[in-house]
XYZ file of C-alpha atoms in Angstrom:
695
model
C 159.217 -9.039 41.345
C 156.798 -9.687 44.146
C 154.103 -12.261 43.985
C 151.411 -9.243 43.710
C 153.455 -7.810 40.525
C 153.664 -11.349 39.270
C 149.844 -11.834 39.117
C 148.926 -9.039 37.805
C 151.144 -9.504 34.814
C 149.969 -13.129 34.537
C 146.336 -11.864 34.280
C 147.386 -9.215 31.851
C 148.812 -11.563 29.720
C 146.420 -14.097 29.456
C 143.577 -11.365 28.948
C 145.778 -10.094 26.335
C 146.198 -13.800 24.869
C 142.542 -13.831 25.138
C 141.959 -10.516 23.376
C 144.248 -11.597 20.616
C 142.317 -14.913 20.325
C 139.073 -12.829 19.700
C 140.558 -10.309 17.347
C 142.089 -12.910 15.509
C 138.730 -14.484 15.184
C 136.989 -11.618 14.494
C 139.710 -11.318 11.371
C 138.661 -15.105 10.179
C 135.567 -14.428 10.831
C 134.840 -10.724 9.182
C 137.788 -10.710 6.739
C 139.042 -14.051 5.591
C 135.277 -15.648 5.730
C 133.144 -12.995 5.113
C 131.674 -14.263 2.155
C 131.035 -17.859 3.701
C 129.187 -16.602 6.649
C 127.440 -13.847 4.352
C 125.912 -16.517 1.817
C 125.172 -18.595 4.866
C 122.957 -15.478 6.238
C 121.595 -15.215 3.239
C 120.833 -18.615 2.727
C 118.576 -18.555 6.034
C 116.869 -15.255 5.794
C 116.173 -15.407 1.755
C 113.971 -17.825 0.539
C 114.098 -18.191 -3.359
C 110.436 -19.661 -4.370
C 109.849 -21.280 -7.677
C 106.959 -19.708 -10.121
C 106.016 -22.910 -12.278
C 105.839 -21.867 -15.977
C 102.700 -23.036 -17.662
C 103.231 -25.899 -20.385
C 102.192 -24.842 -23.708
C 98.716 -25.865 -25.147
C 98.113 -28.309 -28.326
C 95.377 -27.839 -30.440
C 93.658 -29.627 -33.367
C 93.553 -27.998 -36.986
C 90.794 -25.824 -36.094
C 91.807 -24.527 -32.277
C 90.069 -27.553 -30.433
C 92.329 -27.861 -27.308
C 93.739 -31.503 -26.968
C 95.863 -30.678 -24.290
C 95.880 -27.620 -21.669
C 97.462 -26.998 -18.173
C 95.085 -25.866 -15.673
C 96.282 -24.205 -12.834
C 95.788 -25.506 -9.209
C 97.474 -24.906 -5.795
C 98.618 -27.194 -2.789
C 98.571 -25.985 0.661
C 101.262 -26.474 3.187
C 101.504 -25.221 6.756
C 104.127 -24.860 9.445
C 102.488 -26.597 12.630
C 105.265 -25.161 14.884
C 103.962 -21.844 14.259
C 100.279 -22.394 14.234
C 98.515 -21.017 17.382
C 94.877 -22.003 17.398
C 95.472 -25.380 15.599
C 92.178 -26.405 16.426
C 90.279 -23.144 14.921
C 92.605 -23.088 11.828
C 91.829 -26.992 11.010
C 88.381 -25.900 11.307
C 88.329 -23.333 8.751
C 90.451 -25.393 6.635
C 88.342 -28.734 6.427
C 85.480 -26.409 5.191
C 87.829 -25.050 2.937
C 89.341 -28.121 1.268
C 86.059 -30.549 1.656
C 88.296 -32.882 4.156
C 87.539 -33.970 7.971
C 88.188 -31.517 10.638
C 89.977 -34.757 12.290
C 92.309 -35.726 9.290
C 93.328 -32.177 8.866
C 94.040 -31.292 12.828
C 95.914 -34.895 12.997
C 98.441 -33.245 10.334
C 98.985 -29.938 11.895
C 98.799 -31.314 15.621
C 102.675 -31.667 15.841
C 105.797 -29.554 16.133
C 106.817 -30.376 12.499
C 108.277 -27.312 10.602
C 106.663 -28.263 7.219
C 103.709 -30.629 6.223
C 101.169 -30.718 3.103
C 97.373 -30.405 3.742
C 95.986 -30.640 0.298
C 97.030 -30.690 -3.249
C 95.040 -29.783 -6.421
C 92.973 -26.974 -4.745
C 91.301 -24.514 -7.055
C 91.933 -21.083 -7.388
C 89.113 -19.986 -5.670
C 89.773 -22.559 -2.931
C 93.189 -20.811 -2.606
C 91.602 -17.171 -2.364
C 89.490 -18.463 0.795
C 92.704 -19.374 2.427
C 94.162 -16.190 2.044
C 91.434 -14.997 3.270
C 92.542 -16.485 6.298
C 95.798 -14.155 6.596
C 97.801 -16.969 8.860
C 101.500 -16.560 7.348
C 101.809 -20.156 8.876
C 99.711 -21.429 5.871
C 101.395 -21.792 2.839
C 100.196 -21.767 -0.828
C 102.253 -23.310 -3.702
C 101.092 -22.765 -7.271
C 101.524 -25.880 -9.720
C 99.779 -27.025 -13.358
C 98.737 -30.123 -14.330
C 98.088 -31.441 -17.566
C 94.379 -31.955 -18.797
C 93.272 -33.541 -21.866
C 89.560 -32.467 -22.545
C 88.518 -35.153 -25.269
C 90.271 -37.681 -22.995
C 90.779 -41.024 -24.884
C 90.513 -39.403 -28.108
C 93.493 -38.610 -29.490
C 95.498 -40.231 -26.802
C 98.038 -41.992 -28.854
C 98.864 -38.894 -31.006
C 98.676 -36.417 -28.100
C 100.547 -38.625 -25.794
C 100.714 -37.744 -21.850
C 102.276 -35.912 -19.065
C 102.984 -37.474 -15.807
C 102.383 -36.284 -12.362
C 105.372 -33.859 -12.771
C 104.318 -32.735 -15.999
C 107.027 -34.495 -17.573
C 106.049 -35.878 -21.119
C 105.619 -39.547 -21.455
C 104.995 -40.290 -25.348
C 103.366 -38.672 -28.351
C 103.321 -34.918 -29.337
C 104.227 -34.155 -25.553
C 107.426 -35.878 -26.035
C 108.460 -35.335 -29.620
C 108.092 -31.574 -29.080
C 108.790 -31.134 -25.403
C 111.657 -28.266 -26.321
C 108.724 -26.449 -27.453
C 106.010 -27.009 -24.931
C 108.036 -26.861 -21.771
C 108.589 -23.190 -20.403
C 111.257 -21.856 -18.033
C 110.350 -21.795 -14.475
C 110.448 -18.501 -12.587
C 111.254 -17.393 -9.324
C 110.559 -14.806 -6.293
C 112.479 -13.993 -3.391
C 111.062 -14.101 0.408
C 112.907 -13.158 3.290
C 112.276 -14.893 6.749
C 111.792 -13.332 10.074
C 113.276 -14.242 13.447
C 109.987 -16.493 13.895
C 110.423 -18.348 10.299
C 107.488 -16.415 8.744
C 108.198 -15.707 5.559
C 107.237 -12.080 3.652
C 108.026 -10.870 0.047
C 111.084 -8.621 -0.659
C 110.587 -6.018 -2.731
C 113.908 -4.863 -3.366
C 115.274 -8.559 -4.725
C 114.732 -9.482 -8.191
C 111.817 -11.326 -9.657
C 112.290 -13.656 -12.415
C 108.848 -14.201 -14.565
C 108.098 -17.729 -15.635
C 108.352 -18.006 -19.440
C 105.537 -20.109 -20.485
C 105.628 -22.730 -22.985
C 104.860 -22.542 -26.865
C 101.718 -23.469 -28.678
C 101.539 -26.365 -30.461
C 98.555 -26.525 -33.604
C 97.852 -29.754 -35.298
C 96.757 -31.397 -38.452
C 94.869 -33.338 -36.350
C 90.988 -33.029 -36.776
C 89.419 -34.038 -33.780
C 85.888 -34.829 -35.293
C 87.722 -37.196 -37.868
C 89.730 -38.451 -35.097
C 86.683 -39.561 -32.954
C 85.130 -41.269 -36.262
C 88.110 -43.257 -36.774
C 88.121 -44.569 -33.058
C 84.864 -44.859 -32.681
C 84.227 -46.882 -35.722
C 87.747 -48.803 -35.350
C 86.605 -49.485 -31.122
C 83.373 -51.255 -32.756
C 85.091 -53.291 -35.166
C 87.745 -54.831 -32.893
C 85.023 -55.374 -30.161
C 82.529 -56.838 -32.766
C 85.748 -59.274 -34.273
C 86.937 -60.274 -31.359
C 90.194 -58.916 -32.350
C 93.275 -58.488 -30.421
C 94.189 -54.658 -31.461
C 93.455 -52.336 -34.250
C 94.860 -49.318 -36.141
C 93.551 -46.578 -38.482
C 95.296 -43.598 -40.449
C 93.676 -40.755 -42.351
C 95.596 -38.621 -44.416
C 95.875 -35.647 -46.868
C 97.498 -37.172 -49.568
C 98.297 -33.500 -51.255
C 100.351 -32.317 -48.205
C 100.874 -35.377 -46.102
C 99.014 -34.419 -43.055
C 97.911 -36.507 -40.861
C 94.034 -35.761 -40.231
C 93.462 -38.540 -37.575
C 95.537 -41.502 -36.396
C 93.617 -44.377 -34.259
C 94.660 -47.423 -32.051
C 92.402 -49.310 -29.903
C 92.760 -50.595 -27.017
C 92.693 -46.962 -26.183
C 93.851 -45.021 -22.994
C 92.605 -41.678 -21.178
C 96.047 -39.937 -20.799
C 94.377 -38.121 -17.621
C 94.501 -41.574 -15.880
C 97.103 -42.559 -17.424
C 98.701 -44.991 -14.705
C 95.510 -46.854 -14.499
C 96.522 -48.256 -17.806
C 99.244 -51.155 -19.057
C 102.308 -49.571 -21.024
C 101.333 -51.448 -24.179
C 98.082 -49.593 -24.121
C 100.204 -46.076 -24.447
C 102.052 -47.572 -28.076
C 100.798 -45.742 -31.239
C 100.831 -48.826 -33.243
C 100.327 -46.884 -36.238
C 104.163 -46.194 -36.307
C 105.398 -48.614 -33.896
C 103.971 -51.888 -35.097
C 104.780 -54.088 -38.153
C 102.813 -56.535 -39.918
C 103.054 -58.522 -42.826
C 100.454 -56.399 -45.286
C 99.347 -59.142 -47.362
C 97.347 -58.311 -50.536
C 97.090 -54.592 -49.913
C 100.724 -54.894 -50.751
C 99.927 -55.639 -54.001
C 99.866 -52.295 -55.196
C 103.832 -52.154 -55.467
C 103.521 -55.296 -58.251
C 100.313 -52.911 -59.871
C 102.430 -50.261 -60.777
C 105.533 -52.583 -61.899
C 102.734 -54.101 -64.358
C 101.867 -50.901 -65.517
C 104.809 -48.799 -65.615
C 107.389 -51.495 -66.724
C 105.934 -54.227 -68.586
C 103.314 -51.819 -70.048
C 100.390 -54.234 -69.844
C 97.085 -54.033 -71.226
C 95.068 -54.562 -68.113
C 91.974 -55.660 -70.104
C 93.927 -57.955 -72.706
C 96.574 -59.579 -70.760
C 95.411 -63.128 -69.781
C 96.675 -64.942 -66.914
C 96.002 -68.474 -66.019
C 95.617 -68.884 -62.572
C 95.832 -72.491 -62.007
C 92.417 -72.970 -60.893
C 93.648 -71.475 -57.612
C 96.671 -73.466 -56.782
C 100.183 -72.901 -57.668
C 103.161 -74.572 -56.180
C 106.396 -72.867 -54.702
C 108.969 -75.140 -54.020
C 107.362 -77.302 -50.890
C 104.474 -75.095 -50.422
C 101.354 -74.249 -52.069
C 99.664 -70.549 -52.880
C 96.136 -70.591 -52.741
C 93.379 -68.571 -54.155
C 90.184 -67.786 -52.279
C 88.366 -69.214 -55.669
C 89.434 -71.569 -57.926
C 90.114 -69.251 -60.551
C 91.319 -70.138 -64.310
C 91.796 -67.633 -66.822
C 91.619 -63.626 -65.748
C 92.466 -60.469 -67.190
C 95.172 -58.535 -65.523
C 92.580 -56.124 -64.313
C 90.785 -59.023 -62.969
C 93.497 -60.671 -61.113
C 93.605 -57.590 -59.080
C 90.216 -56.962 -58.965
C 89.776 -60.593 -57.469
C 92.805 -60.303 -55.856
C 94.179 -63.810 -57.483
C 97.399 -64.361 -55.217
C 98.441 -66.946 -58.080
C 97.769 -64.650 -60.762
C 99.702 -61.817 -59.048
C 102.847 -64.158 -58.363
C 102.864 -65.162 -62.284
C 102.609 -61.670 -63.237
C 105.639 -60.553 -60.720
C 108.019 -63.472 -61.730
C 108.622 -61.039 -64.633
C 110.511 -58.837 -62.166
C 114.508 -58.953 -61.560
C 114.504 -58.789 -58.027
C 116.457 -55.428 -57.730
C 113.559 -53.830 -59.914
C 110.823 -54.851 -57.264
C 113.356 -54.090 -54.833
C 113.403 -50.425 -55.992
C 109.853 -49.776 -56.597
C 109.037 -51.086 -53.289
C 111.670 -49.133 -51.541
C 110.387 -45.935 -53.358
C 107.201 -46.261 -52.088
C 108.497 -45.784 -48.797
C 108.599 -49.370 -47.207
C 111.893 -50.231 -45.349
C 112.553 -47.028 -44.026
C 110.853 -44.295 -41.545
C 108.783 -42.178 -43.092
C 109.911 -39.102 -41.192
C 106.975 -38.395 -39.159
C 107.495 -36.279 -36.405
C 106.536 -38.596 -33.495
C 108.439 -40.440 -31.493
C 109.181 -44.366 -31.721
C 108.871 -44.653 -35.347
C 110.587 -48.097 -36.766
C 111.978 -48.760 -40.103
C 109.774 -51.901 -40.925
C 111.240 -54.879 -42.739
C 112.169 -54.351 -46.417
C 115.272 -56.877 -47.498
C 117.755 -56.050 -50.012
C 117.932 -58.228 -53.282
C 121.203 -59.877 -51.935
C 118.999 -61.690 -49.278
C 116.441 -62.908 -51.373
C 115.589 -66.110 -52.102
C 114.576 -67.769 -55.309
C 110.910 -67.162 -54.013
C 111.276 -63.907 -52.262
C 109.751 -61.420 -54.967
C 106.886 -64.031 -55.179
C 105.929 -63.696 -52.092
C 106.567 -60.363 -51.462
C 104.254 -59.577 -54.488
C 101.404 -60.800 -52.616
C 102.718 -59.178 -48.910
C 104.484 -61.833 -47.382
C 108.471 -61.483 -46.536
C 107.919 -57.828 -45.757
C 107.121 -55.867 -42.704
C 105.271 -52.498 -42.987
C 103.723 -50.015 -40.522
C 100.506 -48.780 -41.035
C 101.817 -45.267 -41.908
C 103.719 -46.622 -44.108
C 101.550 -48.460 -46.241
C 99.130 -45.265 -46.013
C 101.593 -42.983 -47.327
C 102.132 -45.194 -49.996
C 98.626 -45.229 -51.176
C 98.752 -41.482 -50.587
C 101.286 -41.221 -52.939
C 99.076 -43.121 -56.078
C 96.254 -40.681 -54.861
C 98.984 -37.937 -55.431
C 99.749 -38.869 -59.249
C 102.635 -40.582 -57.930
C 103.907 -38.046 -55.805
C 105.157 -39.375 -52.061
C 104.591 -36.721 -49.373
C 106.244 -36.652 -46.016
C 103.919 -37.416 -42.993
C 103.597 -34.971 -40.549
C 101.040 -34.122 -37.432
C 102.421 -30.537 -36.092
C 101.365 -27.814 -38.417
C 103.259 -24.660 -36.477
C 104.472 -23.792 -33.265
C 103.606 -20.294 -31.711
C 104.449 -18.420 -28.937
C 102.378 -16.482 -26.409
C 102.109 -13.368 -28.979
C 100.978 -15.668 -31.564
C 104.488 -15.213 -33.266
C 105.325 -18.267 -35.420
C 108.682 -20.077 -34.202
C 108.591 -23.066 -36.299
C 106.231 -24.247 -39.279
C 106.106 -27.059 -41.207
C 105.122 -27.258 -44.807
C 104.378 -30.321 -46.968
C 107.640 -31.563 -48.184
C 107.473 -33.964 -51.345
C 110.127 -36.527 -51.161
C 110.107 -37.654 -54.465
C 108.223 -39.131 -57.334
C 107.599 -42.980 -57.257
C 105.444 -43.230 -60.513
C 104.363 -41.392 -63.178
C 101.188 -39.436 -63.625
C 99.687 -41.721 -66.238
C 100.522 -44.752 -63.957
C 98.835 -42.838 -61.451
C 95.912 -42.798 -63.229
C 96.031 -45.860 -64.383
C 96.431 -47.497 -60.523
C 93.729 -45.735 -59.601
C 90.950 -47.003 -62.293
C 92.002 -50.755 -61.199
C 91.698 -49.681 -57.511
C 88.581 -48.225 -58.359
C 87.206 -51.489 -60.190
C 88.368 -53.344 -56.984
C 85.350 -51.537 -55.069
C 83.031 -51.621 -57.756
C 84.094 -55.116 -58.926
C 85.991 -56.889 -57.018
C 86.914 -57.799 -53.035
C 86.303 -54.304 -52.295
C 82.410 -53.829 -52.655
C 81.973 -53.668 -48.805
C 83.983 -50.677 -49.014
C 81.421 -49.023 -51.371
C 79.665 -45.549 -50.569
C 76.597 -44.049 -52.524
C 77.866 -41.025 -54.347
C 81.323 -41.319 -53.712
C 83.927 -42.793 -56.127
C 86.503 -44.725 -53.727
C 89.447 -46.751 -54.925
C 90.983 -49.323 -52.646
C 92.505 -52.939 -52.022
C 91.425 -55.159 -49.543
C 94.120 -57.773 -47.470
C 94.253 -60.510 -45.838
C 97.586 -62.096 -44.416
C 98.092 -65.278 -42.409
C 100.112 -64.705 -38.944
C 102.854 -66.570 -37.845
C 102.190 -69.139 -35.413
C 105.193 -68.558 -33.162
C 105.682 -71.936 -31.321
C 105.859 -73.780 -34.893
C 107.246 -70.880 -36.470
C 105.027 -71.123 -39.655
C 101.752 -69.493 -41.097
C 98.484 -70.372 -39.486
C 95.079 -70.392 -40.875
C 93.880 -69.616 -37.421
C 95.197 -66.256 -36.875
C 95.141 -63.635 -39.487
C 95.199 -59.590 -40.191
C 92.396 -57.827 -42.395
C 93.118 -54.574 -43.658
C 91.587 -52.179 -46.257
C 93.712 -49.132 -47.948
C 91.836 -46.577 -49.877
C 91.063 -43.114 -51.329
C 88.049 -41.161 -52.053
C 87.073 -39.594 -54.418
C 88.773 -40.991 -56.900
C 88.365 -37.899 -59.506
C 90.093 -35.668 -56.739
C 91.094 -37.402 -53.787
C 91.131 -35.366 -50.566
C 91.338 -38.818 -48.022
C 93.384 -41.772 -47.574
C 92.826 -43.955 -44.988
C 93.527 -47.095 -43.944
C 92.125 -49.660 -41.555
C 93.719 -52.589 -40.079
C 92.372 -55.451 -37.746
C 94.687 -57.609 -35.801
C 93.620 -61.089 -35.440
C 89.857 -61.139 -35.715
C 88.317 -64.092 -34.228
C 84.723 -64.291 -34.106
C 84.582 -66.462 -37.337
C 84.992 -63.607 -40.013
C 88.876 -62.983 -41.063
C 88.773 -61.397 -44.726
C 89.815 -57.694 -45.244
C 86.587 -57.703 -47.130
C 84.424 -59.048 -44.289
C 86.296 -56.949 -41.191
C 88.322 -54.003 -42.660
C 86.285 -52.782 -45.518
C 83.076 -52.251 -43.560
C 85.039 -50.147 -41.514
C 86.515 -47.819 -43.902
C 82.857 -47.699 -45.449
C 81.269 -46.252 -42.224
C 84.065 -43.716 -41.458
C 84.194 -42.618 -45.162
C 80.184 -42.167 -44.717
C 80.765 -39.762 -41.478
C 83.454 -37.962 -43.122
C 81.216 -37.088 -45.679
C 78.572 -36.634 -44.120
C 76.412 -38.799 -45.648
C 72.964 -39.625 -43.458
C 71.630 -42.366 -45.501
C 73.632 -44.474 -47.256
C 72.026 -44.061 -50.792
C 71.792 -39.974 -50.501
C 74.209 -38.831 -52.744
C 76.599 -36.123 -51.841
C 78.718 -33.535 -53.875
C 82.224 -32.644 -54.175
C 82.029 -29.711 -52.286
C 80.847 -31.363 -49.228
C 83.683 -34.097 -49.101
C 85.322 -31.738 -46.692
C 82.414 -30.616 -44.346
C 82.385 -32.131 -40.581
C 79.084 -33.621 -39.711
C 78.796 -35.292 -36.340
C 75.743 -34.321 -34.461
C 77.288 -35.249 -30.982
C 80.107 -32.312 -31.531
C 78.307 -29.867 -33.378
C 76.780 -28.141 -30.429
C 79.022 -28.771 -27.690
C 80.991 -25.462 -25.988
C 84.397 -25.940 -26.596
C 86.748 -26.529 -23.571
C 89.139 -23.688 -23.151
C 90.067 -23.947 -19.125
C 93.622 -24.024 -19.003
C 94.006 -21.322 -22.337
C 95.234 -17.844 -22.330
C 92.573 -15.562 -22.192
C 93.227 -14.812 -25.945
C 93.248 -17.677 -27.272
C 90.167 -19.039 -25.375
C 88.243 -15.581 -26.440
C 89.123 -16.373 -30.161
C 87.639 -19.898 -30.009
C 84.445 -19.223 -28.148
C 83.868 -16.287 -30.645
C 84.395 -18.603 -33.872
C 81.006 -20.118 -32.317
C 79.440 -16.957 -32.259
C 79.254 -16.974 -28.581
C 79.663 -14.072 -25.902
C 82.584 -13.925 -23.488
C 82.242 -12.536 -20.624
C 85.639 -12.176 -18.407
C 85.779 -12.155 -14.696
C 88.937 -11.540 -12.857
C 92.439 -10.132 -14.954
C 94.625 -12.962 -15.119
C 96.137 -14.168 -18.181
C 94.413 -18.236 -18.112
C 91.008 -19.230 -17.502
C 91.063 -22.020 -14.747
C 87.000 -22.268 -15.207
C 84.598 -21.788 -17.238
C 80.699 -21.572 -17.105
C 78.959 -23.294 -18.989
C 80.734 -26.495 -18.549
C 82.894 -27.630 -21.459
C 80.572 -30.189 -23.658
C 77.288 -29.049 -22.870
C 74.977 -28.110 -25.321
C 75.327 -24.044 -26.257
C 72.575 -22.088 -28.775
C 74.692 -19.048 -30.464
C 75.127 -15.749 -29.165
C 74.822 -17.864 -25.503
C 77.159 -15.811 -22.647
C 80.163 -17.871 -21.701
C 81.647 -16.821 -17.986
C 85.713 -17.188 -18.274
C 87.336 -16.795 -14.675
C 90.715 -16.040 -14.249
C 93.052 -14.956 -11.522
C 95.905 -12.878 -11.128
C 99.017 -14.242 -9.358
C 99.430 -13.623 -5.752
C 100.872 -10.075 -5.182
C 104.076 -11.666 -3.808
C 105.279 -13.494 -6.643
C 104.513 -10.353 -9.480
C 106.297 -7.239 -7.318
C 103.918 -5.209 -9.051
C 101.386 -2.702 -7.731
C 97.673 -4.804 -8.718
C 94.876 -2.985 -9.885
C 92.444 -1.924 -7.199
C 90.504 1.001 -8.414
C 86.477 -0.057 -8.458
C 87.050 -2.463 -5.805
C 85.715 -1.748 -2.085
C 88.134 -0.229 0.233
C 87.869 -3.911 2.351
C 88.551 -6.336 -0.925
C 91.429 -3.415 -1.826
C 93.187 -3.786 1.873
C 92.755 -7.751 1.471
C 94.566 -8.137 -1.786
C 97.243 -5.442 -0.564
C 97.438 -7.375 2.908
C 99.993 -9.829 1.469
C 102.797 -6.745 1.392
C 104.483 -5.620 4.726
C 103.387 -1.880 3.425
C 101.700 1.025 4.688
C 98.554 1.742 3.173
C 97.095 5.241 3.508
C 93.454 5.949 2.723
C 91.415 9.031 2.452
C 87.670 8.260 2.180
C 85.808 5.309 2.675
C 83.791 3.108 0.135
C 84.789 2.380 -3.323
C 88.521 2.911 -4.299
C 88.777 5.689 -7.430
C 92.067 6.567 -7.328
C 95.292 4.692 -6.092
C 99.180 5.969 -6.131
C 101.173 4.149 -7.126
C 99.419 3.191 -10.501
C 98.792 -0.448 -11.273
C 101.851 -2.026 -12.804
C 104.326 0.106 -10.905
C 106.973 -1.548 -9.549
C 106.549 -1.992 -5.565
C 109.466 -1.108 -3.306
C 109.962 -0.318 0.536
C 110.113 3.180 0.721
C 107.262 5.283 0.256
C 103.231 4.533 1.350
C 100.061 2.954 -0.864
C 97.915 5.886 -0.727
C 94.201 4.937 -1.631
C 91.390 7.719 -2.284
C 87.859 6.081 -1.854
C 84.169 7.587 -2.311
C 81.167 5.923 -1.090
C 79.185 4.049 -3.946
């Protein structure tokens, strides 16, 4: 074999070997790793965009929105793809109300992606779309808004910047409120630009369900206003108030002070978020005497007017401690013992009770265990079992010491007396409904147990009524309304000495009205008043009176009020204010406004209201027109043919410009017919035809 032939064979062998390598690589890529490279190519070509679901609305018992999702947009850019950056920066700066220099500095680089602005309105987003620049991207988002700001914040809770719940109903009912995000597929071109795919599936977002609460926002506002005045006036640390419907257990209002604004939650200390009414315990003092009163009537069968108790002239020795009364009482009837809140008298009556029996009554009234309310972070309170009692535990517990309660527990116990001895489970959510109005979950009144007999409850009402008419609760009296209740003044423990101090107190008043047919149970607690006055009769009872007056609609203290007016709302600052409906569905917003005898005009064909005119909480007149502005989601997210009939040819082309499809136009002027019809699925086959006529 000569050298030439050998050279040819070597070259041929090398070519053959190279060809085998290529074929092998092709086999490896196209056959064995086909799925791997297919997915890799798809991941570059296809881009999934998340479509955020709206969180459900929370409303009060009358449909007033307490928490809504407001639509807004984030604007991003691809600086590497922008051509005329100065011109783009100039246009954008005018739309988003930012300086030209700031916008230009963000896009004057080679970055692949940068955010330019957040929380743009739908109107600003529309102006950005009008620029028709594929290097600019808009992301639709929702953020939580609380129209009543501080009012009801501890009940409703808040959501953080990512719309994640942090407290209250937002937290406890999150499984219903949060929706399920949707998605749509976009395709990338060779330059990195994105355009919607009309062949690939779009998964629509499923919005959250709506919560209808038991709360009356007007009552809530009354409690918070009066509680805040009292805490500040008496230079107290904080305060709580609870308003219940004793027949059902519904929470009509629940207030805490200090407050916080959930729209700006990050500006407040974490301690402000705490719902003290369910999460804080305190020694209730004399308001707890209702337990021993129930036992006197039901177990001892005392005649409250003939049974005499020697009150030791206001001083009674218990081991190494002396129990004192606020006056030097000698002999009092059993009724007078409770009307005048004699600690000595109550202790001498309670000494007749076995420890186990006293514990059972306290437990049956709901102390020492959670009420089961549908709010987060509720605590049990403290009620020791009889085997943990000391020789003097029943004596101290009978006057509200050696026991820890939450404001809600005490309010619920008084509600049991008002409700003829039946203890109801408190709740704050009436029902959960979906967007179609279908009821998903409904909470109904739940009777936990019968604590005392109807007759015992009747007698207790009379004694507690006497406390207000003749005893320590006189500053809670409201002319024309019969009120029953009990004052409470408890010394606090000094943590440095671990003993009770006469310097720090908790003032409270618990009661219900009207006595004949109780509709409201109200508890007011003021923690550590330091402005001279500290008795429950001086600090808490006047707050109870003012709240009761406002609830029943009394304009003048001496004006009698009929029973049918007791549930009437009379808060002048709220009566003629336009309700906030931004963030609500068009259906619910329309329903809310029409209930106020207002006319409604809807602009746009979207499902959600993003703006209203006039503004929320402005004064309105009956029959006034309210305009609701809605926005349809960008076509690229829906995959459906929009309604363009009735629009100008220019406007129709602008709307359809989001799609990379061919549009055939017949005539000019206003669109009178469209093919395909509105709502049809869009795909790449065929054209869109618009038939126009001059206006």
